[in-house]
Amino acid sequence: MQLKNPDADVYVPDGSTVAEALTKTTHVAVGAHQDDIEFMALHGILECFDDPDRWFSGITVGDGAGSPRSGPYGEYSDEEMRKVRVIEQRKAALVGGYACQIQLGFPSAAIKDASIEEVVVYLKAIFEGAAPEVVYLHNPADKHDTHVACCLRSIDALRMLPEDRRPQKVYGCEVWRGLDWMVDDDKEALHLDDRANIAGALCGVFDSQIAGGKRYDLAVQGRHLANATFFESHEVDAHDRLAFAMDLTPLIDDPSIRVADFTLGLLRNMKDDVTDRIVRMNRKV
Ligand SMILES: [Zn+2]
């Protein structure tokens, strides 16, 4: 694959060609920033880990230049920061045994501008080459603008695929905002019981962000532990760790559904659930 953007980076840990890596890919995650994939799509990474029939590929759309920095990285320029973040993402791909890791290197402003078609064009080309069975995206109710823009560009790209190249399942995942608010019937509970060691190592390689002042490694682990314990109020824990996700597959299967309407439908289900419970508990029986 030829990427016009000079800041783009393609890494295939086992040294095969990108085409070979994409052909064997079964699971793809698209994240806005370096580290988003590992924080939100551990389910896909761990499902594929050390499995000869399943391969995970990561796509990072942003260039990481605008990342916050402090501590040992406090004096880094945007350019130095960009380079550090690209290397950290490569480290995660090696630890996670990815088929490939593609970093498209777009500035945040370009991802957030819907008139820049290049982002969708690249994403479509990658999806077309991989034809993954499962795709992990940011979710449209995330509170980070670049995450939501990245999700929308990915949905546009997936909708352009011929039907036989479309994934069977598309998840919208948790980063900046958990998905505990969704009613259980709407929630996809992704099990993360195995290989907590690999999950910990994957989240820990992003030193520029963690040593730079945010304990994302602990926060991600804490969210997954809390999701598992608070999922069932009347039963013992069935799983050690859970990630929650929205099922975005209907948006790909039916491109006429507006992303905003779809997301507000989930919010409406939550509103009805809260309202119904209060009404029921005020009833004199
Ligand atoms: Zn991010």
PDB file of C-alpha atoms and ligand atoms in Angstrom:
ATOM      1  CA  MET A   1       0.000   0.000   0.000  1.00  0.00           C
ATOM      2  CA  GLN A   2       1.350   3.407  -0.982  1.00  0.00           C
ATOM      3  CA  LEU A   3       0.433   6.139   1.493  1.00  0.00           C
ATOM      4  CA  LYS A   4       0.905   9.657   0.145  1.00  0.00           C
ATOM      5  CA  ASN A   5       1.161  11.172   3.589  1.00  0.00           C
ATOM      6  CA  PRO A   6       4.898  11.373   4.517  1.00  0.00           C
ATOM      7  CA  ASP A   7       3.947  11.055   8.202  1.00  0.00           C
ATOM      8  CA  ALA A   8       2.231   7.701   7.629  1.00  0.00           C
ATOM      9  CA  ASP A   9       3.834   4.607   9.118  1.00  0.00           C
ATOM     10  CA  VAL A  10       3.207   0.972   8.257  1.00  0.00           C
ATOM     11  CA  TYR A  11       4.593  -1.778  10.473  1.00  0.00           C
ATOM     12  CA  VAL A  12       4.280  -5.512   9.878  1.00  0.00           C
ATOM     13  CA  PRO A  13       5.865  -7.252  12.896  1.00  0.00           C
ATOM     14  CA  ASP A  14       6.589 -10.571  11.135  1.00  0.00           C
ATOM     15  CA  GLY A  15       8.195  -8.879   8.124  1.00  0.00           C
ATOM     16  CA  SER A  16       5.691 -10.018   5.494  1.00  0.00           C
ATOM     17  CA  THR A  17       4.169  -7.550   3.006  1.00  0.00           C
ATOM     18  CA  VAL A  18       1.270  -5.285   3.973  1.00  0.00           C
ATOM     19  CA  ALA A  19      -0.926  -7.025   1.399  1.00  0.00           C
ATOM     20  CA  GLU A  20      -0.173 -10.410   3.005  1.00  0.00           C
ATOM     21  CA  ALA A  21      -0.800  -8.999   6.467  1.00  0.00           C
ATOM     22  CA  LEU A  22      -4.149  -7.480   5.454  1.00  0.00           C
ATOM     23  CA  THR A  23      -5.266 -10.617   3.613  1.00  0.00           C
ATOM     24  CA  LYS A  24      -4.951 -12.757   6.733  1.00  0.00           C
ATOM     25  CA  THR A  25      -6.498 -10.060   8.981  1.00  0.00           C
ATOM     26  CA  THR A  26      -9.810 -11.025  10.600  1.00  0.00           C
ATOM     27  CA  HIS A  27     -10.158  -8.278  13.246  1.00  0.00           C
ATOM     28  CA  VAL A  28      -9.511  -4.539  12.703  1.00  0.00           C
ATOM     29  CA  ALA A  29      -9.612  -1.641  15.157  1.00  0.00           C
ATOM     30  CA  VAL A  30      -9.593   2.018  14.122  1.00  0.00           C
ATOM     31  CA  GLY A  31      -8.452   4.502  16.771  1.00  0.00           C
ATOM     32  CA  ALA A  32      -7.925   8.252  16.593  1.00  0.00           C
ATOM     33  CA  HIS A  33      -4.717   8.333  18.642  1.00  0.00           C
ATOM     34  CA  GLN A  34      -1.830   6.034  19.470  1.00  0.00           C
ATOM     35  CA  ASP A  35      -3.034   3.947  22.491  1.00  0.00           C
ATOM     36  CA  ASP A  36      -6.785   4.171  21.714  1.00  0.00           C
ATOM     37  CA  ILE A  37      -6.780   0.758  20.031  1.00  0.00           C
ATOM     38  CA  GLU A  38      -5.228  -0.926  23.065  1.00  0.00           C
ATOM     39  CA  PHE A  39      -7.544   0.857  25.511  1.00  0.00           C
ATOM     40  CA  MET A  40     -10.758   0.070  23.601  1.00  0.00           C
ATOM     41  CA  ALA A  41     -10.195  -3.079  21.497  1.00  0.00           C
ATOM     42  CA  LEU A  42      -8.361  -5.441  23.850  1.00  0.00           C
ATOM     43  CA  HIS A  43     -11.107  -7.963  23.128  1.00  0.00           C
ATOM     44  CA  GLY A  44     -10.060  -8.247  19.476  1.00  0.00           C
ATOM     45  CA  ILE A  45      -6.330  -8.215  20.250  1.00  0.00           C
ATOM     46  CA  LEU A  46      -6.678 -11.007  22.830  1.00  0.00           C
ATOM     47  CA  GLU A  47      -9.039 -13.066  20.642  1.00  0.00           C
ATOM     48  CA  CYS A  48      -6.393 -13.118  17.920  1.00  0.00           C
ATOM     49  CA  PHE A  49      -3.339 -13.460  20.175  1.00  0.00           C
ATOM     50  CA  ASP A  50      -1.342 -16.564  19.289  1.00  0.00           C
ATOM     51  CA  ASP A  51      -4.176 -17.947  17.107  1.00  0.00           C
ATOM     52  CA  PRO A  52      -2.998 -18.971  13.617  1.00  0.00           C
ATOM     53  CA  ASP A  53      -6.516 -18.521  12.196  1.00  0.00           C
ATOM     54  CA  ARG A  54      -7.261 -15.060  13.612  1.00  0.00           C
ATOM     55  CA  TRP A  55      -5.204 -11.929  13.036  1.00  0.00           C
ATOM     56  CA  PHE A  56      -5.604  -8.435  14.425  1.00  0.00           C
ATOM     57  CA  SER A  57      -4.626  -5.239  12.587  1.00  0.00           C
ATOM     58  CA  GLY A  58      -4.621  -1.770  14.100  1.00  0.00           C
ATOM     59  CA  ILE A  59      -5.264   1.501  12.289  1.00  0.00           C
ATOM     60  CA  THR A  60      -4.339   4.738  14.031  1.00  0.00           C
ATOM     61  CA  VAL A  61      -5.684   7.717  12.103  1.00  0.00           C
ATOM     62  CA  GLY A  62      -4.093  10.671  13.964  1.00  0.00           C
ATOM     63  CA  ASP A  63      -0.467  11.812  14.063  1.00  0.00           C
ATOM     64  CA  GLY A  64      -0.156  12.208  17.851  1.00  0.00           C
ATOM     65  CA  ALA A  65       1.508  15.623  17.438  1.00  0.00           C
ATOM     66  CA  GLY A  66      -0.957  17.400  19.695  1.00  0.00           C
ATOM     67  CA  SER A  67      -0.638  14.918  22.585  1.00  0.00           C
ATOM     68  CA  PRO A  68      -0.469  16.361  26.091  1.00  0.00           C
ATOM     69  CA  ARG A  69       3.025  16.167  27.612  1.00  0.00           C
ATOM     70  CA  SER A  70       4.638  16.701  30.978  1.00  0.00           C
ATOM     71  CA  GLY A  71       7.196  15.062  33.269  1.00  0.00           C
ATOM     72  CA  PRO A  72      10.069  13.478  31.298  1.00  0.00           C
ATOM     73  CA  TYR A  73       8.387  14.479  28.027  1.00  0.00           C
ATOM     74  CA  GLY A  74       7.544  18.024  29.102  1.00  0.00           C
ATOM     75  CA  GLU A  75      10.075  19.721  26.805  1.00  0.00           C
ATOM     76  CA  TYR A  76       9.327  17.645  23.696  1.00  0.00           C
ATOM     77  CA  SER A  77       8.321  19.537  20.547  1.00  0.00           C
ATOM     78  CA  ASP A  78       5.242  18.445  18.549  1.00  0.00           C
ATOM     79  CA  GLU A  79       7.551  16.723  16.061  1.00  0.00           C
ATOM     80  CA  GLU A  80       9.468  14.856  18.781  1.00  0.00           C
ATOM     81  CA  MET A  81       6.195  13.851  20.389  1.00  0.00           C
ATOM     82  CA  ARG A  82       4.848  12.560  17.075  1.00  0.00           C
ATOM     83  CA  LYS A  83       7.916  10.338  16.645  1.00  0.00           C
ATOM     84  CA  VAL A  84       7.714   8.974  20.201  1.00  0.00           C
ATOM     85  CA  ARG A  85       4.070   8.106  19.797  1.00  0.00           C
ATOM     86  CA  VAL A  86       4.621   6.295  16.488  1.00  0.00           C
ATOM     87  CA  ILE A  87       7.313   4.145  18.131  1.00  0.00           C
ATOM     88  CA  GLU A  88       5.084   3.399  21.135  1.00  0.00           C
ATOM     89  CA  GLN A  89       2.292   2.232  18.825  1.00  0.00           C
ATOM     90  CA  ARG A  90       4.765  -0.039  17.003  1.00  0.00           C
ATOM     91  CA  LYS A  91       5.804  -1.536  20.363  1.00  0.00           C
ATOM     92  CA  ALA A  92       2.163  -2.368  21.129  1.00  0.00           C
ATOM     93  CA  ALA A  93       1.800  -4.068  17.732  1.00  0.00           C
ATOM     94  CA  LEU A  94       4.839  -6.235  18.472  1.00  0.00           C
ATOM     95  CA  VAL A  95       3.680  -7.168  22.001  1.00  0.00           C
ATOM     96  CA  GLY A  96       0.135  -7.877  20.768  1.00  0.00           C
ATOM     97  CA  GLY A  97       1.261 -10.005  17.804  1.00  0.00           C
ATOM     98  CA  TYR A  98      -0.659  -7.863  15.300  1.00  0.00           C
ATOM     99  CA  ALA A  99      -0.746  -8.755  11.601  1.00  0.00           C
ATOM    100  CA  CYS A 100       0.024  -5.094  10.930  1.00  0.00           C
ATOM    101  CA  GLN A 101      -0.200  -1.621  12.399  1.00  0.00           C
ATOM    102  CA  ILE A 102      -0.975   1.279  10.073  1.00  0.00           C
ATOM    103  CA  GLN A 103      -0.583   4.855  11.347  1.00  0.00           C
ATOM    104  CA  LEU A 104      -2.120   7.226   8.824  1.00  0.00           C
ATOM    105  CA  GLY A 105      -0.578  10.334  10.384  1.00  0.00           C
ATOM    106  CA  PHE A 106      -3.434  12.800   9.869  1.00  0.00           C
ATOM    107  CA  PRO A 107      -3.533  15.926  12.040  1.00  0.00           C
ATOM    108  CA  SER A 108      -6.569  16.083  14.321  1.00  0.00           C
ATOM    109  CA  ALA A 109      -8.006  19.031  12.374  1.00  0.00           C
ATOM    110  CA  ALA A 110      -8.051  16.952   9.164  1.00  0.00           C
ATOM    111  CA  ILE A 111      -9.898  14.082  10.880  1.00  0.00           C
ATOM    112  CA  LYS A 112     -12.507  16.496  12.251  1.00  0.00           C
ATOM    113  CA  ASP A 113     -13.108  18.175   8.859  1.00  0.00           C
ATOM    114  CA  ALA A 114     -15.695  16.096   6.975  1.00  0.00           C
ATOM    115  CA  SER A 115     -14.787  17.832   3.708  1.00  0.00           C
ATOM    116  CA  ILE A 116     -11.343  16.132   3.684  1.00  0.00           C
ATOM    117  CA  GLU A 117     -12.162  12.923   1.867  1.00  0.00           C
ATOM    118  CA  GLU A 118      -8.666  11.411   2.088  1.00  0.00           C
ATOM    119  CA  VAL A 119      -9.289   9.916   5.540  1.00  0.00           C
ATOM    120  CA  VAL A 120     -12.308   7.953   4.287  1.00  0.00           C
ATOM    121  CA  VAL A 121     -10.466   6.951   1.096  1.00  0.00           C
ATOM    122  CA  TYR A 122      -7.578   5.398   3.076  1.00  0.00           C
ATOM    123  CA  LEU A 123      -9.878   3.684   5.557  1.00  0.00           C
ATOM    124  CA  LYS A 124     -11.961   2.226   2.723  1.00  0.00           C
ATOM    125  CA  ALA A 125      -8.821   0.899   0.965  1.00  0.00           C
ATOM    126  CA  ILE A 126      -7.654  -0.801   4.180  1.00  0.00           C
ATOM    127  CA  PHE A 127     -11.087  -2.292   4.923  1.00  0.00           C
ATOM    128  CA  GLU A 128     -11.324  -3.492   1.327  1.00  0.00           C
ATOM    129  CA  GLY A 129      -7.906  -5.174   1.526  1.00  0.00           C
ATOM    130  CA  ALA A 130      -8.611  -6.834   4.860  1.00  0.00           C
ATOM    131  CA  ALA A 131     -12.352  -7.605   4.586  1.00  0.00           C
ATOM    132  CA  PRO A 132     -12.341  -8.164   8.370  1.00  0.00           C
ATOM    133  CA  GLU A 133     -15.014 -10.200  10.130  1.00  0.00           C
ATOM    134  CA  VAL A 134     -15.010  -7.923  13.173  1.00  0.00           C
ATOM    135  CA  VAL A 135     -14.321  -4.170  13.423  1.00  0.00           C
ATOM    136  CA  TYR A 136     -13.798  -2.085  16.583  1.00  0.00           C
ATOM    137  CA  LEU A 137     -14.436   1.681  16.349  1.00  0.00           C
ATOM    138  CA  HIS A 138     -14.844   4.571  18.750  1.00  0.00           C
ATOM    139  CA  ASN A 139     -18.501   4.934  19.731  1.00  0.00           C
ATOM    140  CA  PRO A 140     -20.602   7.917  18.568  1.00  0.00           C
ATOM    141  CA  ALA A 141     -21.418   8.955  22.178  1.00  0.00           C
ATOM    142  CA  ASP A 142     -17.728   9.384  23.133  1.00  0.00           C
ATOM    143  CA  LYS A 143     -16.955  12.879  24.478  1.00  0.00           C
ATOM    144  CA  HIS A 144     -13.752  13.468  22.485  1.00  0.00           C
ATOM    145  CA  ASP A 145     -14.411  15.262  19.173  1.00  0.00           C
ATOM    146  CA  THR A 146     -11.618  13.482  17.278  1.00  0.00           C
ATOM    147  CA  HIS A 147     -12.870  10.087  18.467  1.00  0.00           C
ATOM    148  CA  VAL A 148     -16.388  10.777  17.216  1.00  0.00           C
ATOM    149  CA  ALA A 149     -15.053  12.134  13.899  1.00  0.00           C
ATOM    150  CA  CYS A 150     -12.922   9.023  13.520  1.00  0.00           C
ATOM    151  CA  CYS A 151     -15.962   6.824  14.175  1.00  0.00           C
ATOM    152  CA  LEU A 152     -18.039   8.711  11.575  1.00  0.00           C
ATOM    153  CA  ARG A 153     -15.290   8.501   8.881  1.00  0.00           C
ATOM    154  CA  SER A 154     -14.948   4.768   9.562  1.00  0.00           C
ATOM    155  CA  ILE A 155     -18.703   4.210   9.256  1.00  0.00           C
ATOM    156  CA  ASP A 156     -18.677   6.128   5.940  1.00  0.00           C
ATOM    157  CA  ALA A 157     -15.820   3.943   4.685  1.00  0.00           C
ATOM    158  CA  LEU A 158     -17.511   0.697   5.753  1.00  0.00           C
ATOM    159  CA  ARG A 159     -20.764   1.745   4.092  1.00  0.00           C
ATOM    160  CA  MET A 160     -18.911   2.123   0.762  1.00  0.00           C
ATOM    161  CA  LEU A 161     -17.745  -1.493   0.762  1.00  0.00           C
ATOM    162  CA  PRO A 162     -19.429  -4.019  -1.493  1.00  0.00           C
ATOM    163  CA  GLU A 163     -21.727  -6.222   0.577  1.00  0.00           C
ATOM    164  CA  ASP A 164     -19.431  -9.253   0.448  1.00  0.00           C
ATOM    165  CA  ARG A 165     -16.523  -7.241   1.944  1.00  0.00           C
ATOM    166  CA  ARG A 166     -18.516  -5.834   4.881  1.00  0.00           C
ATOM    167  CA  PRO A 167     -17.778  -7.056   8.431  1.00  0.00           C
ATOM    168  CA  GLN A 168     -20.232  -9.288  10.259  1.00  0.00           C
ATOM    169  CA  LYS A 169     -19.880  -7.248  13.445  1.00  0.00           C
ATOM    170  CA  VAL A 170     -18.950  -3.628  14.144  1.00  0.00           C
ATOM    171  CA  TYR A 171     -18.445  -2.520  17.748  1.00  0.00           C
ATOM    172  CA  GLY A 172     -18.379   1.064  19.080  1.00  0.00           C
ATOM    173  CA  CYS A 173     -16.027   0.955  22.087  1.00  0.00           C
ATOM    174  CA  GLU A 174     -15.308   2.807  25.345  1.00  0.00           C
ATOM    175  CA  VAL A 175     -12.547   5.393  25.784  1.00  0.00           C
ATOM    176  CA  TRP A 176     -13.595   8.920  26.760  1.00  0.00           C
ATOM    177  CA  ARG A 177     -16.855   7.886  28.424  1.00  0.00           C
ATOM    178  CA  GLY A 178     -17.807   4.412  29.552  1.00  0.00           C
ATOM    179  CA  LEU A 179     -20.892   2.656  28.171  1.00  0.00           C
ATOM    180  CA  ASP A 180     -22.372   1.532  31.475  1.00  0.00           C
ATOM    181  CA  TRP A 181     -25.257   3.943  30.780  1.00  0.00           C
ATOM    182  CA  MET A 182     -26.668   1.721  28.031  1.00  0.00           C
ATOM    183  CA  VAL A 183     -29.433  -0.689  29.100  1.00  0.00           C
ATOM    184  CA  ASP A 184     -28.189  -4.254  29.336  1.00  0.00           C
ATOM    185  CA  ASP A 185     -30.197  -5.431  26.313  1.00  0.00           C
ATOM    186  CA  ASP A 186     -28.374  -2.877  24.147  1.00  0.00           C
ATOM    187  CA  LYS A 187     -24.936  -3.592  25.585  1.00  0.00           C
ATOM    188  CA  GLU A 188     -22.368  -5.855  24.009  1.00  0.00           C
ATOM    189  CA  ALA A 189     -20.343  -7.281  26.913  1.00  0.00           C
ATOM    190  CA  LEU A 190     -16.920  -8.264  25.583  1.00  0.00           C
ATOM    191  CA  HIS A 191     -15.111 -10.774  27.798  1.00  0.00           C
ATOM    192  CA  LEU A 192     -11.489 -10.087  28.705  1.00  0.00           C
ATOM    193  CA  ASP A 193     -10.860 -12.958  31.102  1.00  0.00           C
ATOM    194  CA  ASP A 194      -7.702 -14.388  29.576  1.00  0.00           C
ATOM    195  CA  ARG A 195      -4.176 -13.010  29.379  1.00  0.00           C
ATOM    196  CA  ALA A 196      -4.450 -10.063  31.746  1.00  0.00           C
ATOM    197  CA  ASN A 197      -0.638 -10.001  31.525  1.00  0.00           C
ATOM    198  CA  ILE A 198      -0.718  -9.169  27.806  1.00  0.00           C
ATOM    199  CA  ALA A 199      -3.513  -6.611  28.338  1.00  0.00           C
ATOM    200  CA  GLY A 200      -1.393  -4.949  31.042  1.00  0.00           C
ATOM    201  CA  ALA A 201       1.724  -4.945  28.856  1.00  0.00           C
ATOM    202  CA  LEU A 202      -0.191  -3.472  25.890  1.00  0.00           C
ATOM    203  CA  CYS A 203      -1.610  -0.579  27.907  1.00  0.00           C
ATOM    204  CA  GLY A 204       1.719  -0.021  29.657  1.00  0.00           C
ATOM    205  CA  VAL A 205       3.886   0.675  26.583  1.00  0.00           C
ATOM    206  CA  PHE A 206       2.443   4.174  26.136  1.00  0.00           C
ATOM    207  CA  ASP A 207       4.971   5.718  28.459  1.00  0.00           C
ATOM    208  CA  SER A 208       4.765   9.230  27.000  1.00  0.00           C
ATOM    209  CA  GLN A 209       1.134   9.447  28.143  1.00  0.00           C
ATOM    210  CA  ILE A 210       1.389   7.482  31.390  1.00  0.00           C
ATOM    211  CA  ALA A 211       4.675   8.897  32.725  1.00  0.00           C
ATOM    212  CA  GLY A 212       3.472  12.148  31.200  1.00  0.00           C
ATOM    213  CA  GLY A 213       0.773  12.351  33.842  1.00  0.00           C
ATOM    214  CA  LYS A 214      -2.223  10.092  33.113  1.00  0.00           C
ATOM    215  CA  ARG A 215      -2.484   6.566  34.582  1.00  0.00           C
ATOM    216  CA  TYR A 216      -4.401   5.213  31.625  1.00  0.00           C
ATOM    217  CA  ASP A 217      -3.004   1.740  32.287  1.00  0.00           C
ATOM    218  CA  LEU A 218      -4.661   1.593  35.724  1.00  0.00           C
ATOM    219  CA  ALA A 219      -7.815   3.377  34.560  1.00  0.00           C
ATOM    220  CA  VAL A 220      -8.456   0.960  31.693  1.00  0.00           C
ATOM    221  CA  GLN A 221      -7.913  -2.048  33.968  1.00  0.00           C
ATOM    222  CA  GLY A 222     -10.139  -0.464  36.635  1.00  0.00           C
ATOM    223  CA  ARG A 223     -12.931   0.155  34.144  1.00  0.00           C
ATOM    224  CA  HIS A 224     -12.864  -3.451  32.959  1.00  0.00           C
ATOM    225  CA  LEU A 225     -12.892  -4.825  36.514  1.00  0.00           C
ATOM    226  CA  ALA A 226     -15.733  -2.492  37.499  1.00  0.00           C
ATOM    227  CA  ASN A 227     -17.754  -3.376  34.384  1.00  0.00           C
ATOM    228  CA  ALA A 228     -17.548  -7.083  35.288  1.00  0.00           C
ATOM    229  CA  THR A 229     -18.563  -6.629  38.933  1.00  0.00           C
ATOM    230  CA  PHE A 230     -21.376  -4.119  38.396  1.00  0.00           C
ATOM    231  CA  PHE A 231     -22.899  -5.881  35.370  1.00  0.00           C
ATOM    232  CA  GLU A 232     -25.093  -8.306  37.348  1.00  0.00           C
ATOM    233  CA  SER A 233     -26.508  -7.027  40.637  1.00  0.00           C
ATOM    234  CA  HIS A 234     -27.946 -10.360  41.814  1.00  0.00           C
ATOM    235  CA  GLU A 235     -25.356 -12.873  40.717  1.00  0.00           C
ATOM    236  CA  VAL A 236     -21.720 -13.620  41.465  1.00  0.00           C
ATOM    237  CA  ASP A 237     -19.214 -12.383  38.916  1.00  0.00           C
ATOM    238  CA  ALA A 238     -19.282 -14.524  35.766  1.00  0.00           C
ATOM    239  CA  HIS A 239     -16.261 -12.758  34.310  1.00  0.00           C
ATOM    240  CA  ASP A 240     -13.151 -11.096  35.687  1.00  0.00           C
ATOM    241  CA  ARG A 241     -13.107  -8.225  33.220  1.00  0.00           C
ATOM    242  CA  LEU A 242     -15.579  -6.847  30.702  1.00  0.00           C
ATOM    243  CA  ALA A 243     -15.445  -4.113  28.093  1.00  0.00           C
ATOM    244  CA  PHE A 244     -18.770  -2.691  26.985  1.00  0.00           C
ATOM    245  CA  ALA A 245     -19.531  -1.822  23.371  1.00  0.00           C
ATOM    246  CA  MET A 246     -22.365  -0.565  21.180  1.00  0.00           C
ATOM    247  CA  ASP A 247     -23.385  -2.821  18.330  1.00  0.00           C
ATOM    248  CA  LEU A 248     -22.926  -0.508  15.324  1.00  0.00           C
ATOM    249  CA  THR A 249     -23.537  -3.269  12.753  1.00  0.00           C
ATOM    250  CA  PRO A 250     -27.086  -2.031  11.898  1.00  0.00           C
ATOM    251  CA  LEU A 251     -25.548   1.272  10.693  1.00  0.00           C
ATOM    252  CA  ILE A 252     -23.393  -0.588   8.167  1.00  0.00           C
ATOM    253  CA  ASP A 253     -26.129  -3.012   7.069  1.00  0.00           C
ATOM    254  CA  ASP A 254     -28.561  -0.139   6.495  1.00  0.00           C
ATOM    255  CA  PRO A 255     -26.787   3.070   5.395  1.00  0.00           C
ATOM    256  CA  SER A 256     -30.093   4.989   5.511  1.00  0.00           C
ATOM    257  CA  ILE A 257     -30.014   4.986   9.339  1.00  0.00           C
ATOM    258  CA  ARG A 258     -28.593   8.286  10.619  1.00  0.00           C
ATOM    259  CA  VAL A 259     -25.853   7.877  13.228  1.00  0.00           C
ATOM    260  CA  ALA A 260     -27.444  10.554  15.447  1.00  0.00           C
ATOM    261  CA  ASP A 261     -30.889   8.881  15.334  1.00  0.00           C
ATOM    262  CA  PHE A 262     -29.348   5.505  16.127  1.00  0.00           C
ATOM    263  CA  THR A 263     -27.415   6.878  19.114  1.00  0.00           C
ATOM    264  CA  LEU A 264     -30.379   8.859  20.444  1.00  0.00           C
ATOM    265  CA  GLY A 265     -32.455   5.657  20.247  1.00  0.00           C
ATOM    266  CA  LEU A 266     -30.045   4.049  22.737  1.00  0.00           C
ATOM    267  CA  LEU A 267     -30.297   7.105  24.986  1.00  0.00           C
ATOM    268  CA  ARG A 268     -34.081   6.929  24.789  1.00  0.00           C
ATOM    269  CA  ASN A 269     -33.976   3.291  25.937  1.00  0.00           C
ATOM    270  CA  MET A 270     -31.903   4.427  28.940  1.00  0.00           C
ATOM    271  CA  LYS A 271     -34.343   7.262  29.700  1.00  0.00           C
ATOM    272  CA  ASP A 272     -37.320   4.857  29.542  1.00  0.00           C
ATOM    273  CA  ASP A 273     -35.532   2.376  31.816  1.00  0.00           C
ATOM    274  CA  VAL A 274     -34.878   5.023  34.501  1.00  0.00           C
ATOM    275  CA  THR A 275     -38.402   6.443  34.237  1.00  0.00           C
ATOM    276  CA  ASP A 276     -40.111   3.030  34.371  1.00  0.00           C
ATOM    277  CA  ARG A 277     -38.158   1.931  37.440  1.00  0.00           C
ATOM    278  CA  ILE A 278     -38.980   5.090  39.399  1.00  0.00           C
ATOM    279  CA  VAL A 279     -42.670   4.772  38.499  1.00  0.00           C
ATOM    280  CA  ARG A 280     -42.713   1.086  39.491  1.00  0.00           C
ATOM    281  CA  MET A 281     -40.962   1.709  42.806  1.00  0.00           C
ATOM    282  CA  ASN A 282     -43.453   4.433  43.677  1.00  0.00           C
ATOM    283  CA  ARG A 283     -46.365   2.064  43.168  1.00  0.00           C
ATOM    284  CA  LYS A 284     -48.179   0.865  46.299  1.00  0.00           C
ATOM    285  CA  VAL A 285     -48.585  -2.902  45.995  1.00  0.00           C
TER     286      VAL A 285
HETATM  287 ZN    ZN B   1      -7.765   9.075  21.782  1.00  0.00          ZN
END
